[in-house]
Structure formats: structure tokens, C-alpha cells
Amino acid sequence: MAQRIFYLTTPIYYVNARPHLGHACTTIMADAMCRYRRLAGDQVYFLTGTDEHGDKIAQAAAKAGVTPQAYADEIAAAFKDTWRRLDITNDDFIRTTEPRHKKVVQAILQALHDAGEIYFGEYGGNYCFGCERFYTDKEVVDGKCPDHQTPLTFIKEKNYFFRMSKYQDWLIKHLEDNPGFIQPERYRNEVLGFLREPLQDLSISRPKARLQWGIPLPFDDQYVTYVWFDALINYYSAVSDPKNPKTRGLWEHVEHLIGKDILKPHGVYWPTMLKAAGIPLYRRLNVHGYWSLGGGKMSKSIGNVVEAFQLTDKYGHDAFRYFLLREMNFGLDATFSEEAFVGRLNADLANDLGNLVSRATTLIEKCGSVERISGPVTAEDSVVHVSATETRRAVEAAMQEFAFQKALAALWEFVGALNRYVDASAPWELAKDPAKRGRLERVLCTLADALGYLGIMLDPFLPNAAKRIREALGFVDPPRLDDAVVGRLGHVPRVRKLAALFPRIEDKVTDDARAGAAVPGQPSGGKISIEDFAKVELTVAEVVAAEKVEKSKRLLKLTVKVGEDTRTLVAGVAEQYDPAALIGRKVVIVANLQPATLMGIESNGMVLAATHGGTVSLLTLDKDVPSGSKVK
Ligand code: MSP
């Protein structure tokens, strides 16, 4: 099949603010989509950049006591640096102060002027300096800007206007004929809603007497270009150098990704500008919702989007990326809180994925590679194969519409199915019986196959973790979506154990009051810091089954419930406790120990007991609390 071309852009961010959670959200979504399309074998071009002209920037620079250019240089560098740190795979970074951009803006302005699409006129209206635009009476709320909630200024001045009104009917028809032009549908409807009111012509200039920081109009040096008219053109100017072979033929395939705050310029100004300039329209406008900052215990310290963004360094880029992609339903708003973030990290990444990878790689490493597997494929294995195929289909469908949350939900259903497969096939039990060797090999082969699949499928969403999974399996070639198939592997490969893909985060570690109480990892005269202690996760567990470990005098195999979770532990208390008497008892366990195998049984945690001489006394509870309760 011929390679498909995919050109995706993010908004170009204003340089009056440092990169924050909101910018990171859009850029990470765009990056996940581009990585996915590359995985699928498409020819991808990914553009981001900075929007550097206009009042906002001029004012911010004046406040900082530097020139607008110096100011823009500094913040643009901060954006570039941030994207580098987050492993964003953009192919280009455009700045609107670059000559390559200015040239194209001026050429388009001149052509539109020559064609009579731009005229000189006078307009008086309520202006918001924050939005850099006029508001109509209908849009004004209590005399204020609906976005900034700040008073508007009445300005009357002579300006150049683009005949946008002329394109109103054409745009309505285009939206009606092309339902997928703006998605999700609610935003297409919103744009159709704007278009129910008469569309005004667009003022595309600002007098130099009022603002100098902009691209001069090629046909009147007393004016600079209105910042939106300048900024939107970046998507085109970045790929329109005929001498650059890398960007040839891209324009016809462009899709934009934006937040809902800038729907009107992208859904109304931009298509009409393109139409008037005779440039093909973009393929699709993809619009996501807005993050707000939520309350909650841990998040009380997060005052703003910049602080929220700092959590990416605290908890890791993959985890941050996962949270943003998983928690927001594409097109709708979402709430960010540190608590919700840590909750997802622990449940989805440390528990579901991390444990699966740790269990599977531990078992496979122990078994060693097997060239020819004696055990046949059973119904249980086939379920895994089919579920992998269905999951891939679900991911493909979700990614068609930027529904990252759906793609990840489907993948996590598969992870859940694999965890259940491990529990049901209990390879550690199979390993005990030489007669079951064939089955053991088959189970481990299925697991290795499924891990390889995850190492590919997770790549757009968790690039670092996916890479580590692939490395543990010895994959060297770049991942390809076509290879994400389970059921083809006929051997057990050599695998390196991958124990701590995502370490659990404990509440205690993130508790504001304790953070900074001691420097983690600093020994102080044989004493440990509270941070070190906080690494040990002590939890109440309820014994639901207990049996003696065969051929061992000392060991009991316990099945315990920890909240919703069930796990197996091995405890050295067989000489003191009768297994039947333990059932229903609540004990205290270390829940985050790396798994250890004792007499062929994988123990996931340790039961606490006091010892004195030959006496072993299990720690129990003074009052009844549910299993899963923390001990601290
Ligand atoms: N410079 C214009 C865009 C010009 S594009 C031709 C601009 N810049 S901005 O710096 O304000 O960035 C706005 C974009 O940042 C939003 O559209 C969205 O992509 C992202 N976000 C900023 N805050 C956000 C949230 N709180 N939540 C989600 N995304 C947000 O507008």
C-alpha cells in the first residue's frame, strides 16, 4: 500500500508565558498521534512553534524591560527546550519572527490586496487587548471580555479589512457538505452556531502609531499585520518553501490540533483566508477541551498550570503523558489533580502494566529460551490472540478520531486480560510439575508474544516504557504496527527481567507536610529518613486461603486480599500457625516488595511477624479495619 502522508500542527504558542500544562497537553497529544502514524508506516510531518508578534508580547517585553525580540528569543528557547526534554518528535519549530514566515505572510497579504479581498475602512468597537480582537455587542458579557473578564476598551480607528463576510454562505455549505471537517462534532456545531449571526469583515491591521511589533503590511508601511492573520499562516509558511524537498506535497494533507479556546480563528478566519487566497483548505480541525485544576488533598499545592506541569519531572514523563492522554475525553474538559494523577499512576501503570511486565519477564527469564515448544495452543491462548487483534482494531478506530482515552482504555482491557491469563494459567504451579513442561512453555511463549505486542502498541503513549519492554525482549528494529500481532511466535525468547517499570508512588511521599522533611537517601548516623521509611508500603491484608507448602516444614502459602486485589504470599510461619486457623485473619504485609520465588511459588509481599527465640507472632490489628488500609 502506498504510504499515506500526514502533516499535523499544534497551535503556535504565545511567548508571553512559559510552557505549562495546557501547552504540554496539546503538544503531547500531537506527539502521540504522530508517533502512532509513524508506527503505522505513514509519512509524518509534525510542526509546532511560537507566536511572537502583537500587543501581548510587546507589553510583556516592556514589563520585563527588554526588546520584544529578546523576550521572544528567550521564551521560544524555553519552549524548544521543554519539547526536547519531553521527547517530543516535532520535525520543525516555526517562529513567526523568522524571515521565512514573514515573507509568506506578506506575499499572501499582497495577493489578497491585489485581488480586492482587502480594503481600507474605519471601524469602532470594543477591543480586548488580551484577545487582541474586537468583540461584538452580543459577545460582550457585563461589559467585559467573556474570556478574560476584563473591561473592554472602545477603539475607533482606520484599518485594513479582509472581506470575510463574503465567505459566510460558502463556509456554511462547506461545513454541511463535509461533516468531518471539524471534529468532534460539537465544535463543528459551535462554528455553525457562530455562522448563524452575520459574519463581519475582519480587521487585519493595526496602526503603527499604536503597535509596532508586527509584520509590516507590504502595501502600507503605517500598519502592521493583525497577529491572528499573521499567526495562522505559520501552518502554511512552514511547508511552502519550494526548495525544501522535505516539505514538498505536505500541505494538501494538513490537519490541525487545537484547544477549544481558539476555535473561532481556526474554524472561521482560517478557512475563509485560505479560500480567498486560493490555497487548498486544511483536511481536518481536531479540537480538544480544557484542563482545569481540581481540588483534592494533594493538589492543594498546585496553584497554577505551571506548577501542575512540574509534576512531569516529579513523576516521570511517561506517567505524565499517560495521565493527560487517558484522563481527558477528547473534545471535553478535564480536571487535573495530583491525587488523580498518582491514582492512575499506581493503578494503571504500577499495578496493571508494571506487575504484568514484572511477573511475565521474571517467569520467562527463569525458564530460559526454548526453541521448540511441545505444548499445543489451547483455547486460553487463543483468547489472548483474538483479544490482541480486537484491541488493535479498537486502537486504530480510536486514533482515527484522536480519542486517545479510548485507545488506552482498550489497551488496558488487554493488559487486564493478560493479568487474568497469568493468574488462571499459574505458570509458577506448572513449573513445579515436569509433566506440565509443555504447557508452561506455551504459556510463556504467549506471554512473551503479548509483551512484544505491548512494546509496539504502547509506543505512541508511553515511549520510554515501550522501549524498555522491547529491549527486555531483545527487539532491535524500530517498532511497526504491522508486527503487533499475537499468535505468530513459536518459541520462548530470551528475556531480561524488567521488575520496576513504574514504581508505585505512596501517598506519604507526596504528602506536602512531609516533603522536604529530610533529604531522601541521606544516611544520618544509622538512622533512616521518613522518606526512606515511606518507601515501605505497609498494608492490611485479609487471609482468604492458606495451605502448607509441599516439602517445606516452615512455609505456608497464603492467598490474601488487599482491597480489591488478591495476591499470593509465602510466609515462614508453618511451625506456629495452622493454615485453617489463619483464614479470615487480618495481617500486616509489606506490599511493595519485589516478587521472590520460594519453593517454586512467587511471593508478592511479606507478612510481618515478631520473633523471639523460637516464638513467631503475627502482627494483627487492635481494631477492625478493611483490608487495603495503610499502616504507618
Ligand atoms: N498563539 C495562539 C495560537 C495561534 S495558532 C495559529 C494561542 N497561544 S496560547 O499560548 O494561548 O496557546 C493556546 C493553546 O494552548 C490552546 O489552544 C491549547 O492548545 C493549549 N492550552 C492552553 N491552556 C490550556 C488548558 N488549560 N487546557 C488545555 N489546553 C490548553 O492561543
XYZ file of C-alpha atoms and ligand atoms in Angstrom:
663
model
C 0.000 0.000 0.000
C 1.239 3.486 -0.811
C 2.500 5.439 2.152
C -0.042 7.923 3.438
C 1.085 11.460 4.176
C 0.131 13.033 7.479
C 1.016 16.604 8.376
C -0.056 17.658 11.874
C 0.298 21.019 13.599
C -0.161 22.312 17.140
C -1.130 25.922 17.805
C 1.922 28.139 17.887
C 2.107 29.265 21.479
C 2.321 32.857 22.610
C 5.692 33.749 24.027
C 4.218 35.788 26.858
C 4.066 32.730 29.110
C 6.438 29.890 29.824
C 5.358 26.387 28.772
C 2.675 24.986 31.054
C 0.291 22.079 31.431
C -2.089 23.389 28.737
C 0.610 23.716 26.082
C 2.060 20.365 27.083
C -1.345 18.721 26.705
C -1.761 19.742 23.070
C 1.842 19.047 22.160
C 1.795 15.630 23.835
C -1.444 14.708 22.078
C 0.055 15.756 18.762
C 3.210 13.802 19.531
C 1.269 10.658 20.446
C -0.696 10.932 17.212
C 2.439 11.459 15.110
C 4.233 8.570 16.770
C 1.193 6.407 16.127
C 1.035 7.352 12.445
C 4.764 6.703 12.058
C 4.250 3.310 13.697
C 1.530 2.667 11.113
C 4.082 3.361 8.377
C 2.799 6.776 7.300
C 4.994 9.637 6.178
C 4.590 12.077 9.026
C 5.451 15.726 9.430
C 4.888 17.345 12.806
C 5.024 21.111 13.282
C 4.932 23.249 16.398
C 6.274 26.706 17.153
C 5.747 30.102 18.724
C 3.531 33.106 18.031
C 5.713 36.122 18.691
C 4.043 39.307 17.454
C 1.304 41.533 18.799
C 0.299 43.645 21.767
C 0.550 40.886 24.331
C 4.190 40.202 23.602
C 5.108 43.872 23.235
C 3.567 44.560 26.649
C 5.202 41.580 28.349
C 8.593 42.611 26.932
C 8.130 46.215 28.069
C 7.293 44.977 31.533
C 10.430 42.844 31.572
C 12.468 45.824 30.317
C 13.771 44.068 27.193
C 13.083 44.318 23.481
C 10.237 42.204 22.133
C 12.704 40.188 20.061
C 14.950 39.444 23.038
C 11.904 38.482 25.024
C 10.598 36.220 22.266
C 14.035 34.620 21.842
C 14.145 33.630 25.463
C 10.672 32.135 25.676
C 10.902 30.433 22.289
C 14.089 28.765 23.548
C 12.217 27.648 26.677
C 9.516 26.029 24.519
C 12.094 24.273 22.361
C 13.925 23.052 25.404
C 10.739 21.790 27.036
C 9.741 19.814 23.974
C 13.220 18.313 23.786
C 13.054 17.242 27.421
C 9.655 15.655 26.893
C 10.905 13.695 23.858
C 8.536 15.487 21.523
C 9.243 14.367 17.979
C 8.412 17.553 16.060
C 10.073 17.852 12.645
C 10.135 21.623 12.667
C 9.640 24.535 15.041
C 8.445 27.721 13.420
C 8.733 31.195 14.893
C 6.634 33.970 13.418
C 9.584 36.366 13.610
C 11.561 34.265 11.151
C 12.091 35.710 7.647
C 10.739 32.510 6.029
C 7.389 33.168 7.695
C 7.222 36.944 7.255
C 7.882 36.544 3.545
C 4.884 34.268 3.056
C 2.568 36.435 5.173
C 3.456 39.475 3.119
C 3.033 37.606 -0.155
C -0.456 36.450 0.859
C -1.427 39.935 2.044
C -0.252 41.452 -1.216
C -2.100 38.886 -3.305
C -5.320 39.411 -1.343
C -4.945 43.167 -1.598
C -4.340 42.940 -5.341
C -7.421 40.750 -5.711
C -9.600 43.271 -3.880
C -10.097 40.946 -0.916
C -8.620 43.562 1.439
C -9.934 47.132 1.677
C -9.277 50.188 3.822
C -12.032 51.303 6.192
C -12.953 52.584 9.597
C -14.269 50.599 12.491
C -15.158 51.399 16.049
C -15.726 48.696 18.605
C -14.978 47.171 21.956
C -11.480 45.797 21.966
C -9.855 43.274 24.295
C -6.079 43.643 24.497
C -5.768 40.139 25.944
C -7.504 38.514 22.962
C -6.263 41.156 20.545
C -9.631 41.419 18.914
C -12.851 43.383 18.783
C -15.926 41.968 20.459
C -19.425 42.405 19.085
C -22.144 43.609 21.467
C -23.621 40.131 21.534
C -20.365 38.558 22.699
C -19.686 41.030 25.497
C -20.666 39.839 28.983
C -21.402 42.590 31.543
C -19.302 44.981 29.518
C -16.319 42.660 29.860
C -14.354 40.249 27.717
C -16.012 36.823 28.130
C -12.575 35.146 28.183
C -10.515 37.472 30.332
C -13.308 39.030 32.374
C -11.514 42.356 31.982
C -13.109 45.638 30.829
C -13.035 46.278 27.085
C -11.675 49.441 25.527
C -13.636 51.287 22.873
C -11.381 51.908 19.907
C -12.239 53.665 16.686
C -9.609 53.609 14.010
C -8.885 53.229 10.340
C -7.707 49.779 9.377
C -7.463 47.293 6.585
C -10.216 44.719 6.405
C -10.422 41.281 4.882
C -13.768 40.633 3.170
C -14.573 37.682 5.373
C -18.336 38.313 5.297
C -18.370 37.376 1.650
C -17.450 33.785 2.534
C -20.158 33.159 5.114
C -22.500 31.132 2.893
C -19.657 29.270 1.297
C -18.294 28.240 4.720
C -21.694 27.110 5.980
C -22.078 24.935 2.911
C -18.573 23.564 3.263
C -19.271 22.546 6.860
C -22.569 20.975 5.895
C -21.056 19.052 2.987
C -18.013 17.916 4.987
C -19.192 16.699 8.376
C -15.671 15.597 9.327
C -14.044 18.981 8.622
C -14.146 19.929 12.303
C -14.253 17.224 14.944
C -15.596 16.274 17.458
C -18.982 17.229 16.073
C -19.855 19.573 18.932
C -17.220 22.008 17.654
C -18.476 21.821 14.100
C -21.881 22.713 15.522
C -20.340 25.534 17.502
C -18.829 27.013 14.358
C -22.139 26.628 12.530
C -23.597 28.450 15.543
C -21.220 31.420 15.051
C -22.245 31.459 11.424
C -25.915 31.891 12.227
C -25.076 35.514 13.069
C -23.955 37.782 10.235
C -20.217 37.401 9.750
C -18.270 40.689 9.924
C -15.246 41.568 7.840
C -12.005 41.025 9.699
C -9.704 43.867 10.641
C -6.272 42.559 9.651
C -4.052 45.508 10.520
C -3.022 47.621 13.488
C -1.783 51.210 13.079
C 1.907 51.536 13.837
C 1.072 54.530 15.986
C -0.458 52.056 18.425
C 1.601 48.912 17.845
C 4.925 48.421 16.131
C 5.616 44.805 16.964
C 4.236 43.035 13.924
C 4.816 42.233 10.281
C 4.551 45.445 8.218
C 1.792 45.444 5.605
C 3.506 45.256 2.216
C 1.161 47.883 0.794
C 1.127 50.395 3.681
C 4.112 50.942 5.961
C 1.984 52.755 8.540
C 0.430 49.468 9.556
C 1.456 46.080 10.898
C -0.439 42.819 10.447
C -3.050 41.735 12.988
C -1.459 38.938 14.993
C -4.033 36.242 14.158
C -3.765 36.905 10.442
C -0.003 36.546 10.808
C -0.075 33.520 13.126
C -2.492 31.265 11.244
C -0.317 31.456 8.154
C 2.517 29.672 10.021
C 0.967 26.315 9.176
C 1.394 27.115 5.506
C 4.603 29.139 5.562
C 6.460 26.310 7.331
C 5.945 23.959 4.396
C 5.800 26.257 1.406
C 9.473 26.685 0.567
C 9.676 25.134 -2.901
C 13.383 24.462 -2.365
C 12.797 22.220 0.648
C 12.239 18.629 -0.508
C 11.195 17.519 2.996
C 8.025 19.579 2.934
C 7.022 19.087 -0.673
C 3.474 17.834 -1.140
C 2.612 18.106 2.541
C 0.128 20.956 2.512
C -2.782 19.017 0.992
C -2.599 16.623 3.951
C -2.544 19.093 6.803
C -4.606 18.553 9.947
C -4.627 20.941 12.895
C -4.899 20.146 16.571
C -6.021 22.950 18.876
C -7.689 23.645 22.216
C -11.307 24.822 22.144
C -10.325 28.395 23.118
C -9.106 29.153 19.613
C -11.905 27.521 17.655
C -13.164 30.694 16.001
C -9.899 31.799 14.371
C -9.297 28.230 13.162
C -12.869 27.370 12.229
C -13.846 30.697 10.635
C -10.938 33.050 9.862
C -8.507 30.440 8.608
C -10.699 28.572 6.087
C -12.003 31.841 4.660
C -8.459 33.230 4.408
C -7.342 30.092 2.589
C -10.331 30.160 0.296
C -9.743 33.813 -0.607
C -6.035 33.171 -1.210
C -6.802 30.171 -3.435
C -4.896 27.797 -1.147
C -6.440 24.344 -0.544
C -8.217 24.073 2.812
C -6.888 22.005 5.670
C -8.126 18.423 5.846
C -9.455 18.478 9.374
C -9.522 20.567 12.522
C -9.280 18.488 15.702
C -10.366 20.244 18.865
C -9.722 19.202 22.435
C -11.204 20.541 25.666
C -9.614 22.425 28.502
C -7.855 21.300 31.650
C -8.874 22.926 34.875
C -7.131 22.403 38.170
C -9.052 20.330 40.656
C -9.188 20.396 44.409
C -8.383 17.372 46.489
C -5.943 16.668 49.242
C -2.648 16.504 47.442
C -3.402 19.057 44.810
C -3.838 21.906 47.231
C -0.278 22.884 46.473
C -0.955 23.145 42.731
C -1.882 26.748 42.247
C -1.483 27.028 38.522
C -0.822 25.275 35.260
C 2.913 25.866 35.542
C 3.165 24.056 38.855
C 0.960 21.278 37.530
C 3.378 20.902 34.666
C 6.281 20.462 37.075
C 4.775 17.137 38.098
C 6.133 15.721 34.878
C 9.610 15.896 36.376
C 8.451 14.641 39.741
C 6.700 11.518 38.466
C 8.261 10.929 35.061
C 7.423 11.962 31.526
C 5.727 8.718 30.535
C 3.412 8.789 33.536
C 2.505 12.432 32.923
C 1.862 11.758 29.288
C -0.258 8.748 30.116
C -2.368 10.730 32.549
C -3.056 13.559 30.096
C -3.989 11.172 27.320
C -6.027 8.780 29.457
C -7.896 11.221 31.660
C -9.204 13.638 29.040
C -12.058 12.536 26.790
C -11.080 14.125 23.528
C -13.189 17.214 22.967
C -14.364 17.505 26.576
C -12.875 19.343 29.542
C -10.980 17.502 32.254
C -9.758 18.202 35.745
C -6.159 17.863 36.759
C -5.188 16.968 40.287
C -2.067 15.408 41.685
C -4.233 12.913 43.506
C -5.929 11.689 40.347
C -2.553 11.574 38.630
C -0.946 9.480 41.351
C -4.068 7.295 41.464
C -3.767 6.454 37.775
C -0.039 6.014 38.005
C -0.408 3.484 40.799
C -3.426 1.639 39.442
C -2.803 1.549 35.704
C 0.942 1.853 35.389
C 2.492 0.369 38.541
C -0.169 -2.236 39.212
C -1.724 -3.359 35.957
C 1.090 -2.835 33.482
C 4.101 -2.861 35.800
C 3.088 -6.029 37.583
C 2.249 -7.795 34.361
C 5.610 -6.965 32.843
C 7.437 -7.833 36.041
C 5.658 -11.149 36.511
C 5.923 -12.178 32.881
C 9.572 -11.248 32.404
C 10.552 -12.869 35.718
C 8.887 -16.131 34.729
C 10.264 -16.148 31.208
C 13.774 -15.238 32.272
C 13.731 -18.062 34.752
C 12.545 -20.593 32.207
C 15.184 -19.539 29.669
C 14.718 -19.643 25.918
C 13.022 -22.651 24.341
C 13.450 -23.270 20.647
C 10.631 -25.698 20.034
C 7.578 -25.663 22.226
C 5.980 -29.001 22.970
C 2.641 -27.762 24.356
C -0.200 -27.080 21.901
C -2.129 -23.815 21.640
C -5.175 -24.068 23.899
C -8.450 -22.154 23.998
C -6.976 -19.866 26.685
C -4.077 -18.926 24.408
C -6.432 -18.295 21.503
C -8.455 -15.917 23.639
C -5.304 -13.856 24.106
C -4.537 -13.932 20.365
C -8.037 -12.824 19.411
C -8.179 -10.184 22.083
C -4.910 -8.706 20.785
C -6.367 -8.428 17.294
C -9.559 -6.844 18.586
C -7.603 -4.431 20.739
C -5.548 -3.314 17.796
C -8.695 -2.700 15.805
C -10.165 -0.675 18.659
C -6.968 1.382 18.937
C -6.950 2.004 15.195
C -10.566 3.184 15.269
C -9.983 5.414 18.304
C -6.891 7.013 16.797
C -8.859 7.912 13.662
C -10.661 10.449 15.805
C -7.892 11.430 18.241
C -9.725 9.530 21.006
C -6.590 8.723 22.985
C -8.640 7.809 26.047
C -10.479 5.120 24.079
C -7.259 3.718 22.646
C -5.740 3.466 26.106
C -8.890 2.012 27.653
C -8.817 -0.737 25.013
C -5.140 -1.430 25.642
C -5.712 -1.621 29.378
C -8.531 -4.091 28.877
C -5.992 -6.233 27.117
C -3.482 -5.760 29.941
C -6.227 -6.852 32.368
C -6.995 -9.905 30.244
C -3.297 -10.817 30.280
C -3.098 -10.489 34.045
C -6.090 -12.819 34.325
C -4.418 -15.210 31.886
C -1.331 -15.292 34.109
C -3.455 -15.896 37.221
C -5.513 -18.637 35.563
C -2.623 -20.468 33.940
C -0.432 -20.083 37.067
C 2.895 -20.756 35.362
C 4.650 -20.967 38.738
C 2.489 -24.011 39.501
C 3.149 -25.536 36.078
C 6.869 -25.125 36.700
C 6.642 -27.460 39.667
C 5.434 -30.397 37.629
C 7.770 -31.742 34.910
C 4.752 -33.341 33.212
C 3.379 -29.836 32.609
C 6.512 -28.512 30.966
C 4.874 -28.290 27.527
C 2.044 -26.195 28.853
C 4.459 -23.985 30.769
C 6.404 -23.279 27.601
C 3.246 -22.467 25.685
C 2.053 -20.071 28.377
C 5.416 -18.302 28.482
C 5.502 -18.122 24.695
C 2.061 -16.472 24.687
C 3.203 -14.040 27.359
C 6.396 -13.124 25.519
C 4.379 -12.663 22.358
C 1.887 -10.416 24.161
C 4.665 -8.362 25.754
C 6.204 -7.819 22.328
C 2.802 -6.649 21.122
C 2.550 -4.203 24.017
C 6.093 -2.989 23.328
C 4.785 -1.885 19.920
C 1.237 -0.787 20.741
C 2.252 1.314 23.744
C 4.966 3.151 21.848
C 2.927 6.280 20.979
C 1.613 6.639 24.518
C 4.480 5.507 26.759
C 7.520 5.795 24.511
C 10.117 5.106 27.186
C 8.343 2.214 28.854
C 7.516 0.653 25.484
C 11.161 0.884 24.507
C 12.226 -0.777 27.739
C 9.768 -3.602 27.126
C 11.099 -4.090 23.607
C 14.672 -4.022 24.881
C 13.880 -6.629 27.540
C 12.668 -8.850 24.708
C 15.745 -8.167 22.610
C 13.921 -6.240 19.833
C 16.334 -4.072 17.927
C 14.400 -2.896 14.880
C 12.141 0.143 15.060
C 8.612 -0.915 16.043
C 5.967 -1.320 13.333
C 2.226 -1.547 13.807
C 2.133 -4.388 11.282
C 4.125 -6.518 13.711
C 1.621 -6.039 16.531
C 0.096 -9.494 16.212
C -0.087 -12.162 18.904
C -0.076 -15.819 17.879
C 2.796 -15.998 15.451
C 5.618 -16.619 17.913
C 6.689 -20.258 18.028
C 9.342 -20.197 20.727
C 10.138 -18.753 24.130
C 12.664 -15.979 23.516
C 15.470 -14.972 25.826
C 14.070 -12.229 28.006
C 15.616 -9.891 30.532
C 13.677 -9.376 33.715
C 12.076 -5.941 33.947
C 10.994 -5.507 37.520
C 10.255 -1.858 38.149
C 8.805 -0.321 35.026
C 6.694 2.092 37.077
C 7.420 2.192 40.797
C 4.374 2.811 42.940
C 4.033 6.283 44.431
C 2.942 6.287 48.020
C 0.644 8.934 49.492
C 3.196 9.527 52.162
C 5.877 10.506 49.716
C 3.734 13.160 48.113
C 2.281 14.499 51.313
C 3.173 18.181 51.377
C 3.811 18.262 55.080
C 6.474 15.643 54.857
C 8.087 16.551 51.573
C 11.346 18.247 52.334
C 11.394 16.996 55.916
C 14.530 15.076 55.079
C 16.688 14.597 52.060
C 15.855 11.172 50.690
C 18.703 8.720 50.633
C 20.916 10.685 53.036
C 22.113 8.461 55.842
C 22.199 10.156 59.230
C 24.104 8.080 61.770
C 22.475 4.713 61.009
C 19.014 6.301 61.055
C 16.803 6.442 58.025
C 14.768 9.417 56.941
C 10.994 9.407 56.918
C 11.272 9.466 53.145
C 13.144 6.185 53.224
C 10.602 4.665 55.564
C 7.829 5.940 53.310
C 9.165 3.721 50.575
C 7.955 0.686 52.516
C 4.292 0.146 51.817
C 2.690 -1.465 54.860
C -0.854 -2.594 54.290
C -3.590 -4.594 55.984
C -4.331 -7.861 54.175
C -7.003 -10.456 54.815
C -6.085 -14.117 54.518
C -8.602 -15.842 52.253
C -6.787 -19.148 51.699
C -3.817 -20.861 53.345
C -2.036 -24.135 52.723
C 1.221 -25.785 53.607
C 3.946 -25.591 51.008
C 4.787 -29.078 49.864
C 8.166 -30.382 51.020
C 8.663 -27.426 53.351
C 8.397 -27.514 57.121
C 8.420 -23.780 57.590
C 6.469 -22.256 54.729
C 2.792 -21.518 54.253
C 1.293 -20.328 51.005
C -1.225 -17.597 51.757
C -3.740 -16.012 49.428
C -4.609 -12.591 50.740
C -6.965 -9.815 49.745
C -5.588 -6.287 49.717
C -8.549 -4.058 48.934
C -9.803 -5.295 45.564
C -6.555 -7.098 44.840
C -5.774 -10.727 45.537
C -2.215 -11.901 45.816
C -0.114 -14.850 46.864
C 2.423 -14.651 49.670
C 4.732 -17.166 51.188
C 5.226 -16.849 54.943
C 7.615 -18.741 57.242
C 5.044 -19.423 59.950
C 4.042 -23.051 59.257
C 5.533 -24.296 62.512
C 3.481 -21.899 64.621
C 0.217 -21.497 62.723
C -2.291 -23.978 61.420
C -3.293 -22.856 57.896
C -7.036 -23.282 58.544
C -6.831 -21.037 61.618
C -5.409 -18.178 59.565
C -8.301 -17.911 57.135
C -10.261 -14.721 57.754
C -7.492 -13.184 59.876
C -6.175 -9.756 59.078
C -2.413 -9.359 58.995
C 0.049 -6.637 58.070
C 2.165 -7.049 54.962
C 4.912 -5.231 53.118
C 3.027 -4.759 49.883
C 5.693 -3.346 47.595
C 8.471 -5.910 47.892
C 9.827 -7.170 44.621
C 8.382 -10.629 43.984
C 10.514 -13.524 45.230
C 10.096 -17.183 44.435
C 10.194 -19.605 47.361
C 9.919 -23.320 46.647
C 8.583 -22.513 43.213
C 5.901 -20.154 44.488
C 6.027 -16.490 43.650
C 5.579 -14.450 46.794
C 4.262 -10.941 46.287
C 4.952 -9.299 49.613
C 5.921 -10.255 53.128
C 3.822 -10.883 56.199
C 5.081 -9.091 59.315
C 5.700 -11.083 62.467
C 7.600 -10.511 65.698
C 10.120 -13.164 66.645
C 11.676 -14.011 69.943
C 13.705 -17.148 70.330
C 11.539 -19.795 68.706
C 8.330 -17.809 69.050
C 6.852 -16.242 65.926
C 3.926 -13.884 66.486
C 1.988 -12.472 63.528
C 1.155 -8.787 63.660
C -2.595 -8.409 63.877
C -4.856 -5.427 64.430
C -6.237 -3.928 67.561
C -9.442 -2.740 65.850
C -11.031 -3.999 62.683
C -10.200 -2.020 59.526
C -10.767 -3.130 55.932
C -8.044 -4.903 54.024
C -6.041 -2.483 51.903
C -5.836 0.046 54.774
C -2.429 1.637 55.047
C -0.219 1.067 58.079
C 2.048 3.937 59.004
N -0.909 31.974 19.815
C -2.234 31.480 19.873
C -2.426 30.344 18.886
C -2.112 30.690 17.473
S -2.254 29.315 16.434
C -2.144 29.923 14.895
C -2.521 30.961 21.275
N -1.473 30.648 22.041
S -1.559 30.116 23.529
O -0.202 30.120 24.010
O -2.500 30.841 24.300
O -1.980 28.636 23.422
C -3.332 28.247 23.392
C -3.382 26.753 23.272
O -2.679 26.150 24.363
C -4.773 26.154 23.372
O -5.452 26.164 22.145
C -4.462 24.766 23.810
O -3.959 24.072 22.724
C -3.350 24.996 24.808
N -3.864 25.264 26.151
C -3.576 26.331 26.947
N -4.182 26.151 28.148
C -4.870 25.004 28.156
C -5.610 24.296 29.122
N -5.813 24.756 30.340
N -6.105 23.082 28.773
C -5.879 22.530 27.542
N -5.175 23.186 26.619
C -4.758 24.457 26.837
O -3.688 30.839 21.611
